Coordinates of C-alpha atoms in Angstrom, one line a residue:
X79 CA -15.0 2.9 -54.4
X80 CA -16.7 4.9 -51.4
X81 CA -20.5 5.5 -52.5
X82 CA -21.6 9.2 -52.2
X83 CA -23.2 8.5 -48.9
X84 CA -19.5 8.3 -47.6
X85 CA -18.2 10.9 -49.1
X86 CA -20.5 13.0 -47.9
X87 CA -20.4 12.1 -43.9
X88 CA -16.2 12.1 -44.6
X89 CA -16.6 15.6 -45.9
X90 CA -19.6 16.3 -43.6
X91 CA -17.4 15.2 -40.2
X92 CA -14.0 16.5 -41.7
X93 CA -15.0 20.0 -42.5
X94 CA -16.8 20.5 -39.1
X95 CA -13.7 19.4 -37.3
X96 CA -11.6 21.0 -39.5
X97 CA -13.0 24.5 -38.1
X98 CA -13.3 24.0 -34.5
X99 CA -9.9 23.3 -34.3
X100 CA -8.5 26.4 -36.5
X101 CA -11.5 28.3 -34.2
X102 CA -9.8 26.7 -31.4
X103 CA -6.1 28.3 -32.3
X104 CA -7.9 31.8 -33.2
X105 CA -9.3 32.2 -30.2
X106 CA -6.1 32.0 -28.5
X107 CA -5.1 34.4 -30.7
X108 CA -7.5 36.6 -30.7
X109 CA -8.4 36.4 -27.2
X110 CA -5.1 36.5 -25.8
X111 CA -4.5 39.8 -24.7
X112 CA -8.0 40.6 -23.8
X113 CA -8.2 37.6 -21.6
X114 CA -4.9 39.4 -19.8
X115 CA -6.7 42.7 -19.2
X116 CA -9.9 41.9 -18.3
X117 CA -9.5 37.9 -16.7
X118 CA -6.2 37.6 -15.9
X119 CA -7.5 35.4 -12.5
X120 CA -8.9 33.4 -15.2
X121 CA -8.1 30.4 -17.0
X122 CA -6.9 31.1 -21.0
X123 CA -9.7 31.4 -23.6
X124 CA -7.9 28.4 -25.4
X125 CA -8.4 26.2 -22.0
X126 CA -11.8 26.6 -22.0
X127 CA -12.6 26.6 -25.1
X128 CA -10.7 23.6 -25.2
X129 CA -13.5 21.9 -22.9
X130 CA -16.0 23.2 -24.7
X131 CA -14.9 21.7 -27.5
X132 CA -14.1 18.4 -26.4
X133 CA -17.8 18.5 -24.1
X134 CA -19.8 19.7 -27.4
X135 CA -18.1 16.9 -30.0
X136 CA -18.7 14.3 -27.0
X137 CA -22.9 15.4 -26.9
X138 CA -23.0 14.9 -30.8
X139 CA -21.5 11.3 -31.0
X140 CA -24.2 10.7 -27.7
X141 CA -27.0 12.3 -30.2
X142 CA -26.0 10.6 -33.5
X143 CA -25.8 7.4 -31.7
X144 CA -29.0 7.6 -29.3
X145 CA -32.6 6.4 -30.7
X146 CA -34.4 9.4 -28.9
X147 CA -33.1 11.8 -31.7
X148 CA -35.8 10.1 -33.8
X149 CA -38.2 10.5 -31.1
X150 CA -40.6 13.5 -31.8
X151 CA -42.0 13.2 -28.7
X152 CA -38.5 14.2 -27.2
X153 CA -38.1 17.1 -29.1
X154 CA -41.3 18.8 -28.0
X155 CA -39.8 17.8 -24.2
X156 CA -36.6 19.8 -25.6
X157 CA -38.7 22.6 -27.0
X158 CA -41.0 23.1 -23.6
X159 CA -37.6 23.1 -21.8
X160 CA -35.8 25.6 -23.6
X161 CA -38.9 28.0 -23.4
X162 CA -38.7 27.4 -19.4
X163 CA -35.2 28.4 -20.0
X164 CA -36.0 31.5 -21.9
X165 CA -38.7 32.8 -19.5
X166 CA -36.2 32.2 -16.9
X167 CA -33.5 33.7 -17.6
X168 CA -35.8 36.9 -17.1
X169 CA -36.0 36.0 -13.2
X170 CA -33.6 37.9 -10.7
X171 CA -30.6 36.2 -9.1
X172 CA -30.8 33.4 -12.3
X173 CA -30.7 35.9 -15.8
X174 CA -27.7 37.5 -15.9
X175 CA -27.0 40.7 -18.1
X176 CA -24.1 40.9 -20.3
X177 CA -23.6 43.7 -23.2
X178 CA -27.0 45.1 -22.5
X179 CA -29.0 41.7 -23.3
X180 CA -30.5 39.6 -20.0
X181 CA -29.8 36.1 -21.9
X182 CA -27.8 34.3 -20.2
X183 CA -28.5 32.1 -16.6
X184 CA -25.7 31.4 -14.5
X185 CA -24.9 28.3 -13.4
X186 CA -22.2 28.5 -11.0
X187 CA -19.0 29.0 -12.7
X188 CA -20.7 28.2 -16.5
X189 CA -23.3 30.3 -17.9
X190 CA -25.6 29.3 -20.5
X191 CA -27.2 30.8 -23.1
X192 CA -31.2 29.9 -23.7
X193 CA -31.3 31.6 -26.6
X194 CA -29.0 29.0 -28.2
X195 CA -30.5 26.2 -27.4
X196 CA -34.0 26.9 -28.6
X197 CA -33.3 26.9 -32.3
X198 CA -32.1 23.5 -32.1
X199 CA -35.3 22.6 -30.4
X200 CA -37.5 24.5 -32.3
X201 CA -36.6 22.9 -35.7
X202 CA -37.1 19.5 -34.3
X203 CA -40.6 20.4 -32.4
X204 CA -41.3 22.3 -35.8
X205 CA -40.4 18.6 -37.9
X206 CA -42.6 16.9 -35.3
X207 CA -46.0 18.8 -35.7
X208 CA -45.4 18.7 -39.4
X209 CA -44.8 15.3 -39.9
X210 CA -48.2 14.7 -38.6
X211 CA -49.8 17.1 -41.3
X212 CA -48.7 15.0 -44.2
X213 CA -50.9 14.9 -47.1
X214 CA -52.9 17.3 -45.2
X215 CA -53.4 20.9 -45.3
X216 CA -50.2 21.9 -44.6
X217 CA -51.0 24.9 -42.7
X218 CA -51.8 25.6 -39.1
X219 CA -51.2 28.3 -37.0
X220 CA -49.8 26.2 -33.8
X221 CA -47.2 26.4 -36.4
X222 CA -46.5 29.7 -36.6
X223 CA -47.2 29.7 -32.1
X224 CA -43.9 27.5 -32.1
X225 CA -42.0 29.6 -33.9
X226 CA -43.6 33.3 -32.0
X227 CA -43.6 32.1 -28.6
X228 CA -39.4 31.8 -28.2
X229 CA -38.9 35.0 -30.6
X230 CA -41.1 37.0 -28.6
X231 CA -39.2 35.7 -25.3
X232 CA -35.8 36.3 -27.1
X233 CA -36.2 39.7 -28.4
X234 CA -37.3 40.7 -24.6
X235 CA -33.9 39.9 -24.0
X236 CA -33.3 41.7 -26.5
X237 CA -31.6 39.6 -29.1
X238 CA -32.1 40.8 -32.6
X239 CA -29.7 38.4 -34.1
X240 CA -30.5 35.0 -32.7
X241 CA -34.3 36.2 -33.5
X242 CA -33.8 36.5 -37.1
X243 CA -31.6 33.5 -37.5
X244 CA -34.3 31.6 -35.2
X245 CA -37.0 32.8 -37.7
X246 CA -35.4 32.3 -41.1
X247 CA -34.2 28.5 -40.1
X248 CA -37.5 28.0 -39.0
X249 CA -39.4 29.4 -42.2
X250 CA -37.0 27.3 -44.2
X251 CA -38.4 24.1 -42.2
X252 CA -42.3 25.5 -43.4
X253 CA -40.9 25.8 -46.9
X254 CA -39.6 22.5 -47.7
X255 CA -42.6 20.9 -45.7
X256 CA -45.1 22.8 -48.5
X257 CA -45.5 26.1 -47.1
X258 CA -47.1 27.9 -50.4
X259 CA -45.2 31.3 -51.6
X260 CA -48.3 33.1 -50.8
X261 CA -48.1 32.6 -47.0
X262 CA -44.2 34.0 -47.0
X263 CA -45.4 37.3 -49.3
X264 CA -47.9 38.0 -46.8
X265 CA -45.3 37.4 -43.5
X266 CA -42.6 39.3 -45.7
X267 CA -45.3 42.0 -45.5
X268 CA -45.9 41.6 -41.9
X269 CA -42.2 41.4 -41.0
X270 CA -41.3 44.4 -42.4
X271 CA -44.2 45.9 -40.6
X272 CA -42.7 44.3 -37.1
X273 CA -39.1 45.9 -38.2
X274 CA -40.6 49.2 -38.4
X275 CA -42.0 48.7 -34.8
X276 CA -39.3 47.1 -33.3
X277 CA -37.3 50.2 -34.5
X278 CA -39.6 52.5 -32.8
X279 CA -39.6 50.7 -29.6
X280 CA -35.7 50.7 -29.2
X281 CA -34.3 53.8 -31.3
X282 CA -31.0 52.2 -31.5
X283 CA -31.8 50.1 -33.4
X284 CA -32.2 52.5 -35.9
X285 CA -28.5 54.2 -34.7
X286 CA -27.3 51.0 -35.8
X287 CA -28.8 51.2 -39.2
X288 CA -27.6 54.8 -39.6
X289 CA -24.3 53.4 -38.7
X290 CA -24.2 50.6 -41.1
X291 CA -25.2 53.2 -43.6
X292 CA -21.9 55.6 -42.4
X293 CA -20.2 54.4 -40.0
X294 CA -18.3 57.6 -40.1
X295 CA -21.2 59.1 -38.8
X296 CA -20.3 58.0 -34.7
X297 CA -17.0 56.3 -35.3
X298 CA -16.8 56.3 -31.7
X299 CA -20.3 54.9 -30.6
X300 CA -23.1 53.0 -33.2
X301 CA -19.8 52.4 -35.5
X302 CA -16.8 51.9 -34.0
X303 CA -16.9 48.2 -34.0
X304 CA -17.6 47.9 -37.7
X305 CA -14.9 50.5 -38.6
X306 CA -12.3 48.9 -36.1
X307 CA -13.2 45.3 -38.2
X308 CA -12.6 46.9 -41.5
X309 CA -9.5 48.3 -40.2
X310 CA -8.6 45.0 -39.3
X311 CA -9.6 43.0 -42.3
X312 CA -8.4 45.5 -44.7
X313 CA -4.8 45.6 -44.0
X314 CA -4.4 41.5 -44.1
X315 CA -3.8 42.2 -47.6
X316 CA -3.6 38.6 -49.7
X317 CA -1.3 36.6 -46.9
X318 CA -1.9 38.7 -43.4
X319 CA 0.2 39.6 -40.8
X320 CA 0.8 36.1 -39.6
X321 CA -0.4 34.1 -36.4
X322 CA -0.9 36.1 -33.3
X323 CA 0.6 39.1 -35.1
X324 CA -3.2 40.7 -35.1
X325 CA -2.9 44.7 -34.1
X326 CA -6.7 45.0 -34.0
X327 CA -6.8 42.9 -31.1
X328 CA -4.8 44.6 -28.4
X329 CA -8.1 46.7 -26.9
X330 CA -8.9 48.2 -30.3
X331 CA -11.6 45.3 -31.4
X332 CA -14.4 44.4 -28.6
X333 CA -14.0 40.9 -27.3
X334 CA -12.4 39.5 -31.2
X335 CA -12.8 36.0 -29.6
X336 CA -16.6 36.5 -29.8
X337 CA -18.4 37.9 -32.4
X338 CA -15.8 39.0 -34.6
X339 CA -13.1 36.7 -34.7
X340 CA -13.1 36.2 -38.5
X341 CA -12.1 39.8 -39.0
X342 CA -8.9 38.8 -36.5
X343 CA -8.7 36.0 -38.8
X344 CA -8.6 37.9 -42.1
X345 CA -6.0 40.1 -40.1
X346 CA -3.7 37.6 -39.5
X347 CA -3.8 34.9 -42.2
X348 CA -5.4 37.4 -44.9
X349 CA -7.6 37.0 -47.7
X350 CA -6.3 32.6 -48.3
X351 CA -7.1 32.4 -44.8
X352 CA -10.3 33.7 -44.6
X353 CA -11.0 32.1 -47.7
X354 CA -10.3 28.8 -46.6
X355 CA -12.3 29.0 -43.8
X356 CA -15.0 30.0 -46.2
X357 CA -14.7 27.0 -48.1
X358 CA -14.7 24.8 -45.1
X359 CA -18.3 26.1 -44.6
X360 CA -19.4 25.5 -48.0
X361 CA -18.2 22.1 -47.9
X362 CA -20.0 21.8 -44.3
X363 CA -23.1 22.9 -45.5
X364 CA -23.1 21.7 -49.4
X365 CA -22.6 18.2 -47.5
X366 CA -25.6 18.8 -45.0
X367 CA -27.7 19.7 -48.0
X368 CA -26.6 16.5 -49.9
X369 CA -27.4 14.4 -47.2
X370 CA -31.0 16.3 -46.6
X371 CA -32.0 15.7 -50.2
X372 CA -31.2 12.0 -49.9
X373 CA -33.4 11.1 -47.4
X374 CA -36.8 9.2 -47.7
X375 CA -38.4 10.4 -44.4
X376 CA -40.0 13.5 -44.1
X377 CA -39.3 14.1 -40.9
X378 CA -35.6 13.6 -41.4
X379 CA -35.9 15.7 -44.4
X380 CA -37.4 18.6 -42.1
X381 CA -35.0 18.2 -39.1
X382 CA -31.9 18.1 -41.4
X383 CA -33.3 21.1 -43.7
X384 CA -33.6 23.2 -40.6
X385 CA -30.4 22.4 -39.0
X386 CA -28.6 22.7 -42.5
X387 CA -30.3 26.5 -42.8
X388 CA -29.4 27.4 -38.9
X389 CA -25.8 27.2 -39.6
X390 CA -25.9 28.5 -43.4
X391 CA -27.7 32.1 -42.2
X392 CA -25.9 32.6 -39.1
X393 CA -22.3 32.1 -40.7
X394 CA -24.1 34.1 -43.4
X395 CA -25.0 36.6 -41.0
X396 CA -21.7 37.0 -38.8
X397 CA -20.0 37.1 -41.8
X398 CA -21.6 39.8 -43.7
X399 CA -21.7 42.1 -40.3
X400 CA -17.8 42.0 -40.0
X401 CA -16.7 43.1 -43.4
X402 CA -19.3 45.7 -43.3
X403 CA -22.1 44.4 -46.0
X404 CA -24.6 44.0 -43.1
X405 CA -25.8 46.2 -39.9
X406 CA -23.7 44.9 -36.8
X407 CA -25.7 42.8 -34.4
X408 CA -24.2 39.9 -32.2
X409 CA -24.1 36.9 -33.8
X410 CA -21.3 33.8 -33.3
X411 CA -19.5 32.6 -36.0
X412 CA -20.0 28.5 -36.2
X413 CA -17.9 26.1 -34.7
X414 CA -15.3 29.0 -34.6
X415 CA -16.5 32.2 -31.9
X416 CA -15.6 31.9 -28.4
X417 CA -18.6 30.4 -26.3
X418 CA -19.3 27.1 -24.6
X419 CA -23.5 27.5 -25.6
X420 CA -23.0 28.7 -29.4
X421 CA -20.1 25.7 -30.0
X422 CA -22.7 23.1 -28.0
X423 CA -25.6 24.0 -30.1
X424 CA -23.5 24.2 -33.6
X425 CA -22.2 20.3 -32.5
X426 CA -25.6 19.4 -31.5
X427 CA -27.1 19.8 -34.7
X428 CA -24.2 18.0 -36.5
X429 CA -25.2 15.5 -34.3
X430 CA -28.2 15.3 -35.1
X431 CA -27.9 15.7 -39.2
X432 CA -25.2 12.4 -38.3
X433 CA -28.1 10.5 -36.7
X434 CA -30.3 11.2 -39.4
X435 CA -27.5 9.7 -42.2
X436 CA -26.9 6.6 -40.1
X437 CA -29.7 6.1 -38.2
X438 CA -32.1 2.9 -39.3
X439 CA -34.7 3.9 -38.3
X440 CA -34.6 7.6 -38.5
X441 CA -34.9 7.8 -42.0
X442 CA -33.0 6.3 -44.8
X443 CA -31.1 7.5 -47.6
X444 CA -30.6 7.0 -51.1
X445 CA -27.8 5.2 -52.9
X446 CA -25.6 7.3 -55.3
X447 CA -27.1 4.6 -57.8
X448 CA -31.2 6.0 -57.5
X449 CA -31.6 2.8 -55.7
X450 CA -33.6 3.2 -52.2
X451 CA -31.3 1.5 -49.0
X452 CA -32.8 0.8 -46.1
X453 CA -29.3 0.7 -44.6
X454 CA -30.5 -2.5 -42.3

């Protein structure tokens, strides 16, 4: 019989392919006529994403597989480069604007996307500095400088939503490394201070609240894209309209390869679709989890906490903005949106949460038995 440590990386690796390649098909479908109108000298979504599929799962078998994933010190080389990488994509002629955010820095014909990268590198930086306060004080405010520095960078960008998902995956790295509930009252108290300024520094922001709120309000401005998703989840009724048979995607839906591809999925494979995909990420992420709470290293613990909580609030959070329960902001969907830098990072940190199950050295797990394995 397999032990529960194999069940868990066959559920673990299954699930995660298991959506890239239905994300791979729905962004052909979604992205088909768009790609017509607006890059017909271009090659198909589905060719590239194709490559950025094949490229992402290819860096995650080199990560679970290479010793310096278990190297701290190479994660705060990772960190220091991303925040290079953030401050530059602020420099003319490199940072490119796209949908009113600077974030990206062209690279030829690929572009990448700083922003992405850093909350990978952040969690392990993060796991780093904490391992070494063990059975110490647990906190320190370099702690909370990690975790400032790239927000602040990213929401000059601006970029609410890889902010907040930077910032809660990070937080939930404090909390499992002993963070006391006192010290997340008091920045619960501060954050909501910092939403009330950030809203006064950009007023829409708060048009995008008031949207949220009634989107009926501007159906053609601050809520037309959470109106057009709703008219395209709505009428999938229990089956949808079938494959490629999305109406919402023909100009009426922004860029549905991106951002809101799961309302095109809803569209056309209805509420079983979208509930399969659904369950996919809950066995993703209930098999992330598992393996977290089986390991005997605290580091490992950490890394795999935070990389576990980085995918869980931003499927979380792309979900909730397309069937209307949260404010729109622009937020990937894992392993399934459109985008070489959002699939990379999403692969990256199952590569790493791989590494931390097999590795020997990286911290080892326990035996569906209680009984410790050194797995030597």
């Amino acid at each position: 019989m397999r032990s529960l440590e194999g069940k868990l990386k066959v559920a673990f690796v299954t699930s995660a392919l298991a959506l890239s390649c239905i994300g791979l098909a729905f962004v052909h479908s979604a992205g088909s006529y768009w790609g017509t109108v607006h890059y017909a000298n271009s090659s198909p979504f589905i060719v590239k994403q194709g490559i950025y599929m094949l490229v992402s799962i290819g860096i995650a078998v080199f990560i679970m597989k290479s010793p310096l994933t278990s190297n701290q010190k190479v994660w705060t080389i990772l960190y220091y480069l991303a925040i290079v990488a953030l401050v530059a994509v602020k420099i003319p002629g490199i940072g490119a604007v796209r949908n009113g955010s600077q974030s990206w820095i062209i690279l030829g014909p690929f572009s990448l996307q700083p922003a992405e990268f850093i909350k990978v590198a952040l969690i392990g930086k993060l796991a780093s500095s904490l391992v070494e306060t063990s059975g110490k004080k647990v906190f320190r405010f370099k702690h909370l400088w990690y975790i400032l520095l790239p927000a602040a960078l990213i929401m000059l960008q601006p970029d609410l939503g890889s902010t907040v998902i930077l910032i809660v995956s990070a937080f939930v790295v404090l909390f499992v490394a002993g963070y006391s509930l006192r010290f997340f009252t008091l920045i619960g108290i501060a954050g909501v201070g910092a939403f009330v300024a950030l809203i006064a520094t950009a007023p829409y922001r708060l048009d995008r609240i008031k949207s949220y709120i009634d989107p009926w309000n501007d159906p053609l401005g601050t809520g037309f894209q959470g109106i057009q998703s709703l008219f395209a989840i709505a009428p999938g009724g229990l089956f949808g309209h079938g494959y490629g048979n999305s109406r919402q995607k023909y100009l009426y839906l922004p860029e549905p390869q991106n951002d809101f591809i799961f309302s095109i999925i809803a569209e056309e494979s209805g509420f079983i679709g979208a509930s399969i995909i659904l369950l996919l990420f809950v066995v993703f992420l209930s098999a992330t989890f598992g393996i977290a709470i089986r390991t005997e290293a605290r580091f490992s613990l950490l890394v795999v906490s935070g990389m576990g909580a980085m995918i869980f609030f931003q499927t979380f959070l792309n979900t909730g903005v397309v069937s209307g329960l949260l404010p729109v902001t622009g937020v990937t969907l894992p392993f399934i949106s459109y985008g070489g830098s959002s699939l990379l990072t999403t692969w990256m940190a199952a590569g790493v949460i791989l590494h931390f199950m097999n590795n020997k050295s990286g911290g080892r797990l326990l035996r569906n038995d209680g009984n410790k394995s050194s797995n030597n």
